[in-house]
Tab-separated table of C-alpha atoms and ligand atoms in Angstrom:
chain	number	residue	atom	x	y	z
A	1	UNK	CA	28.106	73.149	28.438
A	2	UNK	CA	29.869	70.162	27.540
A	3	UNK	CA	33.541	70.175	27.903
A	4	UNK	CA	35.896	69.675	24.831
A	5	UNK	CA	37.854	66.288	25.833
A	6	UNK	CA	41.712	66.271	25.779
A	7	UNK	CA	42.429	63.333	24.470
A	8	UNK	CA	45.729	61.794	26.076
A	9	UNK	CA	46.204	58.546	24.463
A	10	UNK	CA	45.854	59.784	20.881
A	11	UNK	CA	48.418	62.757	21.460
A	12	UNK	CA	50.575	60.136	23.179
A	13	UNK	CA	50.331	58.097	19.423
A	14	UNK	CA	50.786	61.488	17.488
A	15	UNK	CA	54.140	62.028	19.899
A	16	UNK	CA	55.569	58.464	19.340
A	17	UNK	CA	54.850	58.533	16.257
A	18	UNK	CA	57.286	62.043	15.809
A	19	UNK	CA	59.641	60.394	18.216
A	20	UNK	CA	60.547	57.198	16.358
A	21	UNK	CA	61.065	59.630	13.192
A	22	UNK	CA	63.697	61.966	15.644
A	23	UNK	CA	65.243	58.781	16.988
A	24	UNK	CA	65.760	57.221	13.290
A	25	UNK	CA	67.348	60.502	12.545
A	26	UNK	CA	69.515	60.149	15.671
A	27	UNK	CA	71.100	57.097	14.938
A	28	UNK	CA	71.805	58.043	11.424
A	29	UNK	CA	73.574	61.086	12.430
A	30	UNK	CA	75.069	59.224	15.640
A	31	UNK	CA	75.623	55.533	14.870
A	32	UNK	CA	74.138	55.231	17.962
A	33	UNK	CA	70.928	53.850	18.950
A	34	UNK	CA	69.657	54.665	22.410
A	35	UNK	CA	69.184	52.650	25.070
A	36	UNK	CA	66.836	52.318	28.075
A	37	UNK	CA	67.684	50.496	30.673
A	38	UNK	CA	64.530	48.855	33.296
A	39	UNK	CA	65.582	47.604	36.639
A	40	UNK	CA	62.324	45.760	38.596
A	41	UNK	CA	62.631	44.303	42.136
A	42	UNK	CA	60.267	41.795	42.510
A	43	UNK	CA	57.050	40.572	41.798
A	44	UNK	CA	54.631	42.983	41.853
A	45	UNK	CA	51.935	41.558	39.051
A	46	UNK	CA	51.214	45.706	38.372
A	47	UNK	CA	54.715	47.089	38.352
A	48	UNK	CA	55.636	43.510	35.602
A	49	UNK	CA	52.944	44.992	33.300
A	50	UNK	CA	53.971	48.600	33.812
A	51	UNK	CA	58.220	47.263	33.014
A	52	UNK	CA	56.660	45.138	29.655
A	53	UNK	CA	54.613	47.981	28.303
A	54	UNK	CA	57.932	50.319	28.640
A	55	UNK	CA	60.607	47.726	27.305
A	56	UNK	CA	58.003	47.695	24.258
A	57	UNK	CA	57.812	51.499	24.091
A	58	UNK	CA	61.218	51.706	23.491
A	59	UNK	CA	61.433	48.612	20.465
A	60	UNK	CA	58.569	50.443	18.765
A	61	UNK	CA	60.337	53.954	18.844
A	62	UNK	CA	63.675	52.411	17.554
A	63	UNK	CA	65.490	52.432	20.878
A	64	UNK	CA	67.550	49.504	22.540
A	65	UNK	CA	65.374	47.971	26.120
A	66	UNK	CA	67.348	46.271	28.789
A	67	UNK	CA	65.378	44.736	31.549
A	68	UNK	CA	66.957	43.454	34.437
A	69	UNK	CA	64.575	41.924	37.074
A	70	UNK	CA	65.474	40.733	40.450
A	71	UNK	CA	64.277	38.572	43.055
A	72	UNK	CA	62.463	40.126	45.757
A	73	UNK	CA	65.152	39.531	48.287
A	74	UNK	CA	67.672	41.383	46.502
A	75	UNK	CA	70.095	43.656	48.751
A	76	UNK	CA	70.558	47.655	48.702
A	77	UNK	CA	74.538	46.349	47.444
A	78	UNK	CA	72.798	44.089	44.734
A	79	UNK	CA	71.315	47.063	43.459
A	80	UNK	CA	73.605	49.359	43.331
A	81	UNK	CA	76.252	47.475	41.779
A	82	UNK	CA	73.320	46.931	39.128
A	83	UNK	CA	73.129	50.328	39.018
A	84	UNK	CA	76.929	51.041	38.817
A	85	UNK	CA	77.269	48.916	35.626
A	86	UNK	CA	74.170	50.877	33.900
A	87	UNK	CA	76.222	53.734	34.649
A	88	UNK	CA	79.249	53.025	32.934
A	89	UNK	CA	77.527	51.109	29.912
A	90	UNK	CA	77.570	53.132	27.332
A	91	UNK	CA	74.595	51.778	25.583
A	92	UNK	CA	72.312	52.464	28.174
A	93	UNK	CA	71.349	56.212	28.151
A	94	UNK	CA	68.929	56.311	30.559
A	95	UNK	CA	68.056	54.050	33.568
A	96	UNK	CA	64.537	53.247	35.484
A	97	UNK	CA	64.220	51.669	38.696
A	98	UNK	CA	60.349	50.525	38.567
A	99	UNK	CA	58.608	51.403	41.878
A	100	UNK	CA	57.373	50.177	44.583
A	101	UNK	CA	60.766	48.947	45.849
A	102	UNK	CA	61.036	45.819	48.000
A	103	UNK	CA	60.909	47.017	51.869
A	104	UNK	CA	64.639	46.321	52.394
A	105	UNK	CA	65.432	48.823	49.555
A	106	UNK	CA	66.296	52.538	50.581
A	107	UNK	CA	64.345	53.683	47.303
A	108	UNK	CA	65.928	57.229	47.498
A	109	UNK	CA	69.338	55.378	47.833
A	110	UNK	CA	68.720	53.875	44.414
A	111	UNK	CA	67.722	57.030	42.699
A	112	UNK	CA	70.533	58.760	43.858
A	113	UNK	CA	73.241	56.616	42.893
A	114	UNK	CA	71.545	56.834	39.264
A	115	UNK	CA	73.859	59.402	37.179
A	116	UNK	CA	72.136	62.212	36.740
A	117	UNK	CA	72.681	62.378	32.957
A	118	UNK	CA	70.715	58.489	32.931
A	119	UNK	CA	67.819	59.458	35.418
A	120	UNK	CA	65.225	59.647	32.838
A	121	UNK	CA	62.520	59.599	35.860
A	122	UNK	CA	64.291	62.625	37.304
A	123	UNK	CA	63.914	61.968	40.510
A	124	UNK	CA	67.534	62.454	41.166
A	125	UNK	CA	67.865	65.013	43.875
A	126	UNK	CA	70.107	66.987	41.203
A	127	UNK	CA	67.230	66.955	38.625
A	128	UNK	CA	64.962	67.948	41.312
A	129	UNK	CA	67.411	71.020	42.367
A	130	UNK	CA	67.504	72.139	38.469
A	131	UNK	CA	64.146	71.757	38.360
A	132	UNK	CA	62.915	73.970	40.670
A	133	UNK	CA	65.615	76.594	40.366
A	134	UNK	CA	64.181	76.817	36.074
A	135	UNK	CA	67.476	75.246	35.286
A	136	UNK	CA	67.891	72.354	32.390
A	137	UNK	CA	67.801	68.498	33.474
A	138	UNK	CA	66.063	66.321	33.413
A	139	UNK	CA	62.203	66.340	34.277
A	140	UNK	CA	59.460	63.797	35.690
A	141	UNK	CA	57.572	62.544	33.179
A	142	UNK	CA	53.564	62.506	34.399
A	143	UNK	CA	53.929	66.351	34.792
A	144	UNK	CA	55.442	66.548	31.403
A	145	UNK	CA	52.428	64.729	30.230
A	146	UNK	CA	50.186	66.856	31.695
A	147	UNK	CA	51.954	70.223	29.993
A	148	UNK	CA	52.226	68.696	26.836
A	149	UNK	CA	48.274	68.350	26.380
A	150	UNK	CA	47.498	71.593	27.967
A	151	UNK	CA	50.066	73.008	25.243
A	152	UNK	CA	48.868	70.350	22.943
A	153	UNK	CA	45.076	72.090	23.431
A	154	UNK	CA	46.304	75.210	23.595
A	155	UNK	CA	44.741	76.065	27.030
A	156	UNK	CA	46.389	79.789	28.504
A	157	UNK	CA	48.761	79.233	31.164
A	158	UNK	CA	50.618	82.681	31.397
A	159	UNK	CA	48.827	84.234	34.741
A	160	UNK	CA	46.121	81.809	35.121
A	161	UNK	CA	45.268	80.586	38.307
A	162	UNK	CA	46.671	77.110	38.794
A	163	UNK	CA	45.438	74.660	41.278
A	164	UNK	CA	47.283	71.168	41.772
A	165	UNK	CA	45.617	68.468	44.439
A	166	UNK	CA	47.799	66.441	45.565
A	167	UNK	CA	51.767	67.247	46.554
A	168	UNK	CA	53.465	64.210	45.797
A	169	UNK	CA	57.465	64.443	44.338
A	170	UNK	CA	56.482	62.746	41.404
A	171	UNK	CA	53.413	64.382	40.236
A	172	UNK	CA	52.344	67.135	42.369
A	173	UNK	CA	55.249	69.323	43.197
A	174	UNK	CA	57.275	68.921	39.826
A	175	UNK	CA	54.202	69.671	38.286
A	176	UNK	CA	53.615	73.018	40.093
A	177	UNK	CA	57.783	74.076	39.127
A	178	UNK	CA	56.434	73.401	35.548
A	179	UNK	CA	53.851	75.168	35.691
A	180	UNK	CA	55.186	78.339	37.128
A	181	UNK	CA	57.926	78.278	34.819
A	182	UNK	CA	55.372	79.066	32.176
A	183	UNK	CA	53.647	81.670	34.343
A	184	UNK	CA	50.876	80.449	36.329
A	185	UNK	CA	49.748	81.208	39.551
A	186	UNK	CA	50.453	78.298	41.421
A	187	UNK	CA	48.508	76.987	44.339
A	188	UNK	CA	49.402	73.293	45.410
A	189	UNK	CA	46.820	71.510	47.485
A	190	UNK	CA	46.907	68.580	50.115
A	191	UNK	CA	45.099	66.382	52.641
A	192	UNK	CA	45.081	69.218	55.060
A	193	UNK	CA	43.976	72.261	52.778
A	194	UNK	CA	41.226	73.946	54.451
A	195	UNK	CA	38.009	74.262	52.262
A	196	UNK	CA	39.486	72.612	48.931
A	197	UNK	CA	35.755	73.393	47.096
A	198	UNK	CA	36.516	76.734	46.908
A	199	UNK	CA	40.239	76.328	46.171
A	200	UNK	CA	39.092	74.447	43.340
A	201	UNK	CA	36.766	76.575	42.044
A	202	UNK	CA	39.471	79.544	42.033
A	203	UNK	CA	41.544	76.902	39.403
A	204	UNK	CA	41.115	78.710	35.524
A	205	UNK	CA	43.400	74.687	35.601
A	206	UNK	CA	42.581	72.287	37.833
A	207	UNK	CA	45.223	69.303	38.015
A	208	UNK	CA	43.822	66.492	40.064
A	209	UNK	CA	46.727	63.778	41.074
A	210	UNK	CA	45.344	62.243	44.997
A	211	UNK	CA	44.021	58.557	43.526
A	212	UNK	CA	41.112	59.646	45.584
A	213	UNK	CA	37.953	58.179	43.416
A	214	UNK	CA	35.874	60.821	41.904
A	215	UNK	CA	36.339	63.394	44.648
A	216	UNK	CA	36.417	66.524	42.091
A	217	UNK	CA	33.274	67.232	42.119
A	218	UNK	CA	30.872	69.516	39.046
A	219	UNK	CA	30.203	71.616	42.071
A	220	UNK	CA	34.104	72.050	42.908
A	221	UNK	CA	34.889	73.341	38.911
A	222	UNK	CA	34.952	76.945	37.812
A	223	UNK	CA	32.915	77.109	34.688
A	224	UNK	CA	35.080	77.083	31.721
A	225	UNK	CA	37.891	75.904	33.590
A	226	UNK	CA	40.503	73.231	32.287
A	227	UNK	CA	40.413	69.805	34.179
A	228	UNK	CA	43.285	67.406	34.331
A	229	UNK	CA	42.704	63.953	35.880
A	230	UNK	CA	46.270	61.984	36.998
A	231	UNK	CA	44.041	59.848	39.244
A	232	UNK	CA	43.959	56.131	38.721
A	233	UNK	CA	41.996	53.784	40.907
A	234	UNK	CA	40.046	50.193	40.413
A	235	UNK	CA	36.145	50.009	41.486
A	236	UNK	CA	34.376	47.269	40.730
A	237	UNK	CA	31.146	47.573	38.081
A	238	UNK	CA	29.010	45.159	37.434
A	239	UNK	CA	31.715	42.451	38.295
A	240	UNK	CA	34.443	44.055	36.148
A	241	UNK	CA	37.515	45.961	37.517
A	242	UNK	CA	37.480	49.494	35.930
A	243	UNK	CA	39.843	52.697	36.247
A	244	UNK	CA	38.191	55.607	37.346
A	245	UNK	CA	39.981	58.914	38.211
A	246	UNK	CA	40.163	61.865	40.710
A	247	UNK	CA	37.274	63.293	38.874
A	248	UNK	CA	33.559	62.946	38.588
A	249	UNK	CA	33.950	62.525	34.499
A	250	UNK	CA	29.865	62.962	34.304
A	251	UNK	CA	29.541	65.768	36.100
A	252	UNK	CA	32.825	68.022	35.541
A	253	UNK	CA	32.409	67.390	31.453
A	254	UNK	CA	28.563	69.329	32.636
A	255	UNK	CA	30.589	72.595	33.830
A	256	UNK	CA	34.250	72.491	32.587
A	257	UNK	CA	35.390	74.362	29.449
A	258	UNK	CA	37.728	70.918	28.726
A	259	UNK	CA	38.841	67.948	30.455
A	260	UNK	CA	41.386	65.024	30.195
A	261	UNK	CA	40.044	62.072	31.912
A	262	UNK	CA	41.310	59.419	33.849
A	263	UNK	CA	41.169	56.387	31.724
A	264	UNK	CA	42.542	58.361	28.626
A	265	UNK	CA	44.365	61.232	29.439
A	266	UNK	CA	47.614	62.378	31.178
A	267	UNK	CA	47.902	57.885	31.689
A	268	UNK	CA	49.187	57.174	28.295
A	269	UNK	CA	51.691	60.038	28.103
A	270	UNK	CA	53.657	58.943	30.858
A	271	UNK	CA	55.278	56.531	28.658
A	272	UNK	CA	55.547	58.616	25.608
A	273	UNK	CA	57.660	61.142	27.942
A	274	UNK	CA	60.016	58.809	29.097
A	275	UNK	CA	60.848	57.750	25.672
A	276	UNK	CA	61.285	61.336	24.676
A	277	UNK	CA	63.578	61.537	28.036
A	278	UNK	CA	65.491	58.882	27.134
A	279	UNK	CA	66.065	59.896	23.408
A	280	UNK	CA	67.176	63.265	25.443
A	281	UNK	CA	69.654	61.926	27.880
A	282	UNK	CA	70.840	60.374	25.053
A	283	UNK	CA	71.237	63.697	22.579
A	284	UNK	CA	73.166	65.132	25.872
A	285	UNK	CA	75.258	62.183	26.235
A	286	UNK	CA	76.603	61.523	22.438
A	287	UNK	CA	75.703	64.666	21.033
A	288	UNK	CA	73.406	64.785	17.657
B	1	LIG	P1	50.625	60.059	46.600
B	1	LIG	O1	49.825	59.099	47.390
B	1	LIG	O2	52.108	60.083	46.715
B	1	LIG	O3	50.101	61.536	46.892
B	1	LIG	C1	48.744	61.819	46.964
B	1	LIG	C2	48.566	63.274	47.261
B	1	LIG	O4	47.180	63.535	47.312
B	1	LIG	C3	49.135	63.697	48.620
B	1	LIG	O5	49.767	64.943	48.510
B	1	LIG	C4	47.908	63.778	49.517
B	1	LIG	O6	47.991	64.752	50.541
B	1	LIG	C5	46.842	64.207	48.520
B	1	LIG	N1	45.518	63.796	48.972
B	1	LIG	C6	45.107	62.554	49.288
B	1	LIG	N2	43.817	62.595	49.692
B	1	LIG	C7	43.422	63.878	49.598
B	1	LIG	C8	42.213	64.547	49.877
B	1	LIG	N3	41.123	63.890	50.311
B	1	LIG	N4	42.165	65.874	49.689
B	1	LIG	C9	43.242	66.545	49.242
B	1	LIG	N5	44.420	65.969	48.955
B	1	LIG	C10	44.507	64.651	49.141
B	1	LIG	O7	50.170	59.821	45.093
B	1	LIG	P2	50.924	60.084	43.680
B	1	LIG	O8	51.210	61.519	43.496
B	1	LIG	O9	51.963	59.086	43.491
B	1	LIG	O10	49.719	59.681	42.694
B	1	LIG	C11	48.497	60.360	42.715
B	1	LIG	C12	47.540	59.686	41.745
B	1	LIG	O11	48.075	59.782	40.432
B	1	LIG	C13	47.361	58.185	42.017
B	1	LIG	O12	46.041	57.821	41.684
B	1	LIG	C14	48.337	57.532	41.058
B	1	LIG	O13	47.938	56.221	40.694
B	1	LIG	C15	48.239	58.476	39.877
B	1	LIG	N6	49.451	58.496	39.061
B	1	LIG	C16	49.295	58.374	37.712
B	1	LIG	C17	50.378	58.365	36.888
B	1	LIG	C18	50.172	58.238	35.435
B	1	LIG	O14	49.234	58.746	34.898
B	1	LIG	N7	51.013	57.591	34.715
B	1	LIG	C19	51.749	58.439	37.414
B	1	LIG	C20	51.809	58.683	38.841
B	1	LIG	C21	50.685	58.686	39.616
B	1	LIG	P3	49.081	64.663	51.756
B	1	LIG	O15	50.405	65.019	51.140
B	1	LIG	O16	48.605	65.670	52.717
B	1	LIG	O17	49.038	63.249	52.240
């Protein structure tokens, strides 16, 4: 068998593609043209490229981008006063703080003092609570990836057996609220979890988020099953740096039923769910 491939980045183009039609629409009706607001600390060479490729998002989908960057000896009272003005702007709709934080940062600190209404990472401890009691807010935006291609591919979810590695706040746990909100069976997995094969062989969806290279194994895959790969590493290959994922690509397309890989799957529609967060936060905030 070889698995059908769930192709992320093209259903990431297909969705901005919708978006920047929804958002034209928007600021007809509204006059208003959202805005999404970028706040970096420092100089991390990955987190500048990850900040430039969101700013542009945003331009290409119609919205406004406002980047502020800071040195990387900026103060927790820095910040937030940063982070008080986004607030009150009113053409910012929803605000990012770009992690890894600088050490001297308290980078739940930050997120908290984000409004709600703006935290279109929702990491907000509010967003969080909604979250997991099936409530409306707003929602992390890997794991909304990830549902958007399995509903994208049409995969079952209602009463399937769900397996998530990896139990992170921003992939693996909001990922396992979203998932039994539409039914599944939920079983979230972690360092310690005793026998994980197995576990993942029980998975009719297997999500894979640990950025441990290739450790999902053909061997560890029910037949038939749907694969997910958040994983991204670097490894080196014949002098070139390459991503590679959770999964063994080769060997689980031998045995699953479909698979989005790591380059090219849940990767490129992290971006295309913040901008449909912020065009959100920004329908909740002016109406329209
Ligand atoms: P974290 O490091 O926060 O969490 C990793 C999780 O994996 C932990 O729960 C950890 O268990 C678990 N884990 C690690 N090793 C093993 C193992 N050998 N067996 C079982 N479980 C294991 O990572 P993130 O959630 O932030 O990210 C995970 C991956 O997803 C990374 O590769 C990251 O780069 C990628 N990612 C991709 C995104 C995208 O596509 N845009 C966005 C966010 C992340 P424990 O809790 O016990 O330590």
């Amino acid at each position: 068998m070889t698995a059908r491939l769930l192709d992320g980045k093209a259903l990431a183009q297909s969705i901005r593609t919708r978006l920047k039609e929804e958002v034209a629409r928007f600021v007809q009706q509204t006059s208003v043209q959202p805005g999404l607001a970028v706040i970096l600390a420092g100089e991390n060479p990955a987190s500048q490229v990850y900040v430039r490729n969101k700013s542009k998002a945003c331009v290409e989908a119609g919205m406004n981008s406002f980047q502020h960057v800071l040195p990387a000896a900026v103060t927790q009272e820095e910040l937030f006063a940063l982070v008080d003005r986004l607030n009150a702007d009113p053409r910012v709709h929803g605000i990012l703080v770009q992690l890894p934080v600088p050490p001297q940062i308290n980078a739940l600190a930050v997120q908290e003092r984000v409004l709600p209404a703006k935290d279109v990472d929702g990491f907000h401890p509010l967003n969080v609570g909604y979250l997991s009691m099936g409530l409306e807010g707003l929602v992390p935006c890997t794991p909304l990836g990830v549902m958007e291609i399995l509903k994208d591919a049409q995969v079952p979810i209602l009463g399937q057996q769900a397996v998530i590695v990896g139990r992170s706040n921003i992939v693996g746990k909001p990922l396992a609220q979203l998932l039994l909100r539409e039914h599944a069976t939920v079983t979230l997995c972690h360092s310690r979890t005793r026998d994980l094969p197995a576990v993942c062989r029980s998975a009719d969806i297997l999500i894979a988020a640990t950025g441990q290279k290739k450790m999902i194994r053909g061997s560890w895959v029910k037949p038939g099953a749907a694969v997910i790969d958040v994983g991204i590493s670097f490894e080196e290959e014949n002098g070139k740096i390459k991503q590679v994922g959770d999964v063994d690509t080769g060997e689980v397309m031998e045995v699953a039923g479909c698979l989005s890989p790591s380059p090219g799957g849940p990767g490129p529609m992290t971006i295309a769910m913040l901008l449909c967060n912020t065009l959100r936060a920004a329908r909740r905030q002016v109406g329209g």
